[in-house]
């Protein structure tokens, strides 16, 4: 199935949006409109994500997992989905930078772009996603640069996966603000410097992995 096939199925289907390909209507919002789920996982999608998918429907869940021939950029139109709560685009071949418009999806609770080919830095706008209370997974990409301080505004977060990238700089002392974390994986990056003592403020942590490629950390420095 190609991206044009998906676009044609969505745009050329009957008038009942709840019958469109990959769409499930879950419930109505305050305006009486259906909130919709888009699930096209493991369906051999080929090509790029058509922007129309994000501009057309009142989606609150997007699940596009395991389509290894799904390529191209994450459309900036993702920012139009103001009601989106669940966005999982993992295990694909998406490339380019994480669009800054992701910061407009302020009701997100789960965000996973893991196992793609995303590059560039983590956008500061990610700090606007203060409803993220489950998972932020950006691991197994090619992200670079330092951790934005806005990342530590996500105080409801319980799982943070950033391993297997090319992130640099030091781990900010603000890491201690993420006191609800149970899982933190920053391993296999290029962080340097001290492990901040504030890591001890993560009293709910169950899994912690900070191992770097060069084993360059020094404790209590």
Short mmCIF file of C-alpha atoms in Angstrom, two decimals:
data_model
loop_
_atom_site.label_atom_id
_atom_site.label_comp_id
_atom_site.label_asym_id
_atom_site.label_seq_id
_atom_site.Cartn_x
_atom_site.Cartn_y
_atom_site.Cartn_z
CA UNK A 1 0.00 0.00 0.00
CA UNK A 2 1.50 3.37 -0.98
CA UNK A 3 0.99 6.76 0.61
CA UNK A 4 -1.15 7.75 -2.38
CA UNK A 5 -3.33 4.70 -1.77
CA UNK A 6 -3.88 5.79 1.82
CA UNK A 7 -4.60 9.37 0.81
CA UNK A 8 -7.04 8.25 -1.86
CA UNK A 9 -8.83 5.91 0.55
CA UNK A 10 -9.28 8.72 3.06
CA UNK A 11 -10.17 11.50 0.68
CA UNK A 12 -12.27 9.54 -1.81
CA UNK A 13 -14.26 7.46 0.66
CA UNK A 14 -17.92 7.93 1.48
CA UNK A 15 -19.19 10.83 3.56
CA UNK A 16 -19.19 8.81 6.79
CA UNK A 17 -15.74 9.56 8.18
CA UNK A 18 -16.11 6.73 10.69
CA UNK A 19 -15.99 4.29 7.77
CA UNK A 20 -12.76 5.64 6.31
CA UNK A 21 -9.73 3.41 6.03
CA UNK A 22 -7.85 3.08 9.32
CA UNK A 23 -10.29 5.32 11.19
CA UNK A 24 -12.21 4.37 14.32
CA UNK A 25 -14.61 6.85 15.89
CA UNK A 26 -14.25 6.67 19.64
CA UNK A 27 -16.39 9.32 21.30
CA UNK A 28 -17.80 12.78 20.85
CA UNK A 29 -16.15 15.97 22.05
CA UNK A 30 -17.86 18.99 23.59
CA UNK A 31 -18.87 20.22 20.15
CA UNK A 32 -20.63 16.94 19.42
CA UNK A 33 -18.04 15.84 16.86
CA UNK A 34 -16.45 12.42 16.90
CA UNK A 35 -12.89 12.14 18.15
CA UNK A 36 -11.12 9.70 15.89
CA UNK A 37 -8.39 7.12 16.08
CA UNK A 38 -6.08 6.50 13.11
CA UNK A 39 -4.41 3.10 13.26
CA UNK A 40 -2.45 1.98 10.21
CA UNK A 41 0.19 -0.16 11.91
CA UNK A 42 2.13 -2.98 10.31
CA UNK A 43 0.31 -2.55 7.00
CA UNK A 44 3.27 -2.25 4.60
CA UNK A 45 2.83 1.49 4.04
CA UNK A 46 5.19 2.79 1.37
CA UNK A 47 6.13 6.41 0.79
CA UNK A 48 5.64 9.55 2.86
CA UNK A 49 3.02 10.79 5.30
CA UNK A 50 0.47 12.91 3.39
CA UNK A 51 -0.12 16.18 5.26
CA UNK A 52 -3.85 15.82 4.63
CA UNK A 53 -3.99 13.08 7.25
CA UNK A 54 -3.23 15.66 9.92
CA UNK A 55 -5.13 18.62 8.48
CA UNK A 56 -8.42 16.87 7.78
CA UNK A 57 -9.61 14.96 10.82
CA UNK A 58 -10.18 15.62 14.57
CA UNK A 59 -7.76 12.87 15.56
CA UNK A 60 -6.97 12.11 19.18
CA UNK A 61 -4.96 8.91 18.64
CA UNK A 62 -2.43 8.22 15.85
CA UNK A 63 -0.80 4.82 15.76
CA UNK A 64 1.57 4.19 12.82
CA UNK A 65 3.95 1.49 14.05
CA UNK A 66 6.10 -0.95 12.07
CA UNK A 67 5.92 0.35 8.53
CA UNK A 68 9.61 0.10 7.54
CA UNK A 69 9.04 1.66 4.13
CA UNK A 70 7.29 4.72 5.54
CA UNK A 71 9.78 7.51 4.84
CA UNK A 72 10.08 11.28 4.58
CA UNK A 73 9.38 14.03 7.06
CA UNK A 74 6.90 14.38 9.91
CA UNK A 75 4.56 17.01 8.43
CA UNK A 76 4.36 20.38 10.16
CA UNK A 77 0.58 19.97 9.96
CA UNK A 78 0.90 17.74 13.01
CA UNK A 79 0.47 20.97 14.98
CA UNK A 80 -3.13 21.25 13.78
CA UNK A 81 -4.15 18.31 15.96
CA UNK A 82 -4.87 20.30 19.10
CA UNK A 83 -6.84 17.43 20.72
CA UNK A 84 -4.22 14.74 20.08
CA UNK A 85 -3.38 12.62 23.14
CA UNK A 86 -1.47 9.65 21.70
CA UNK A 87 1.10 9.91 18.90
CA UNK A 88 3.17 6.85 18.06
CA UNK A 89 5.21 6.83 14.83
CA UNK A 90 7.84 4.33 15.90
CA UNK A 91 9.67 1.65 13.90
CA UNK A 92 9.50 3.43 10.57
CA UNK A 93 12.10 5.20 8.39
CA UNK A 94 11.03 8.79 9.00
CA UNK A 95 13.79 11.38 8.61
CA UNK A 96 14.46 15.08 9.03
CA UNK A 97 13.93 17.16 12.14
CA UNK A 98 11.18 16.92 14.73
CA UNK A 99 8.89 19.79 13.70
CA UNK A 100 8.61 22.61 16.22
CA UNK A 101 4.85 22.46 15.67
CA UNK A 102 4.79 19.39 17.92
CA UNK A 103 4.63 21.89 20.77
CA UNK A 104 1.09 22.80 19.70
CA UNK A 105 -0.19 19.33 20.61
CA UNK A 106 -0.53 20.34 24.23
CA UNK A 107 -2.80 17.48 25.31
CA UNK A 108 -0.36 14.73 24.35
CA UNK A 109 0.11 12.06 27.00
CA UNK A 110 2.21 9.62 24.94
CA UNK A 111 4.79 10.60 22.30
CA UNK A 112 6.99 8.04 20.57
CA UNK A 113 9.23 8.62 17.54
CA UNK A 114 11.68 5.87 18.43
CA UNK A 115 13.46 3.72 15.83
CA UNK A 116 13.47 6.18 12.94
CA UNK A 117 16.17 8.31 11.27
CA UNK A 118 15.32 11.68 12.80
CA UNK A 119 18.10 14.27 12.93
CA UNK A 120 18.75 17.67 14.44
CA UNK A 121 18.15 18.75 17.99
CA UNK A 122 15.22 18.13 20.31
CA UNK A 123 13.04 21.22 19.80
CA UNK A 124 12.59 23.49 22.80
CA UNK A 125 8.86 23.51 22.04
CA UNK A 126 8.65 19.97 23.40
CA UNK A 127 8.52 21.61 26.82
CA UNK A 128 5.00 22.82 26.01
CA UNK A 129 3.72 19.24 26.27
CA UNK A 130 3.14 19.43 30.00
CA UNK A 131 0.35 16.82 29.88
CA UNK A 132 2.84 14.11 28.90
CA UNK A 133 2.33 11.74 31.81
CA UNK A 134 3.41 8.43 30.33
CA UNK A 135 6.13 8.14 27.71
CA UNK A 136 8.47 10.34 25.73
CA UNK A 137 10.50 8.02 23.49
CA UNK A 138 12.94 9.52 21.00
CA UNK A 139 15.52 6.76 21.22
CA UNK A 140 17.28 5.05 18.31
CA UNK A 141 17.45 8.06 16.03
CA UNK A 142 20.28 10.42 15.04
CA UNK A 143 19.37 13.35 17.26
CA UNK A 144 22.19 15.70 18.25
CA UNK A 145 22.83 18.75 20.39
CA UNK A 146 22.25 19.25 24.08
CA UNK A 147 19.13 18.58 26.09
CA UNK A 148 16.83 21.63 26.03
CA UNK A 149 16.10 22.95 29.50
CA UNK A 150 12.41 23.02 28.59
CA UNK A 151 12.49 19.22 28.58
CA UNK A 152 12.45 19.37 32.36
CA UNK A 153 9.12 21.19 32.39
CA UNK A 154 7.49 17.80 31.71
CA UNK A 155 6.99 17.12 35.38
CA UNK A 156 4.26 14.50 34.90
CA UNK A 157 6.48 12.26 32.78
CA UNK A 158 7.07 8.70 34.01
CA UNK A 159 9.24 7.29 31.18
CA UNK A 160 11.99 9.10 29.24
CA UNK A 161 13.84 7.23 26.49
CA UNK A 162 16.62 9.13 24.70
CA UNK A 163 19.20 6.38 24.27
CA UNK A 164 21.06 5.55 21.03
CA UNK A 165 21.37 9.07 19.65
CA UNK A 166 24.26 11.55 19.34
CA UNK A 167 23.23 13.92 22.12
CA UNK A 168 26.00 15.98 23.69
CA UNK A 169 26.70 18.30 26.59
CA UNK A 170 26.05 17.51 30.22
CA UNK A 171 23.01 16.19 32.03
CA UNK A 172 21.39 19.33 33.48
CA UNK A 173 20.78 19.57 37.19
CA UNK A 174 17.12 20.13 36.32
CA UNK A 175 16.84 16.37 35.81
CA UNK A 176 15.80 16.25 39.45
CA UNK A 177 12.57 18.05 38.58
CA UNK A 178 11.25 14.94 36.83
CA UNK A 179 10.45 13.36 40.18
CA UNK A 180 7.76 10.99 38.82
CA UNK A 181 10.13 9.17 36.46
CA UNK A 182 10.23 5.41 36.87
CA UNK A 183 12.34 4.82 33.73
CA UNK A 184 15.23 6.96 32.49
CA UNK A 185 17.54 5.87 29.65
CA UNK A 186 20.15 8.32 28.36
CA UNK A 187 22.72 5.68 27.45
CA UNK A 188 24.70 5.43 24.22
CA UNK A 189 24.97 9.14 23.56
CA UNK A 190 27.94 11.51 23.87
CA UNK A 191 27.18 13.22 27.16
CA UNK A 192 30.15 14.43 29.17
CA UNK A 193 30.80 15.90 32.60
CA UNK A 194 29.41 15.06 35.98
CA UNK A 195 26.37 13.07 36.88
CA UNK A 196 24.41 15.71 38.80
CA UNK A 197 23.65 14.93 42.42
CA UNK A 198 20.04 15.90 41.65
CA UNK A 199 19.66 12.47 40.05
CA UNK A 200 19.09 11.32 43.62
CA UNK A 201 15.81 13.24 43.65
CA UNK A 202 14.32 10.64 41.30
CA UNK A 203 12.98 8.58 44.18
CA UNK A 204 10.48 6.69 42.00
CA UNK A 205 13.09 5.45 39.54
CA UNK A 206 13.08 1.72 38.78
CA UNK A 207 15.33 1.65 35.70
CA UNK A 208 18.24 4.04 35.20
CA UNK A 209 20.83 3.78 32.42
CA UNK A 210 23.39 6.55 31.86
CA UNK A 211 26.21 4.53 30.27
CA UNK A 212 27.91 6.51 27.49
CA UNK A 213 29.98 5.42 24.54
CA UNK A 214 33.19 6.72 26.16
CA UNK A 215 32.34 6.08 29.83
CA UNK A 216 33.24 9.69 30.50
CA UNK A 217 31.26 10.47 33.63
CA UNK A 218 32.81 11.39 36.95
CA UNK A 219 30.78 11.09 40.15
CA UNK A 220 30.64 13.79 42.84
CA UNK A 221 32.74 16.28 40.92
#
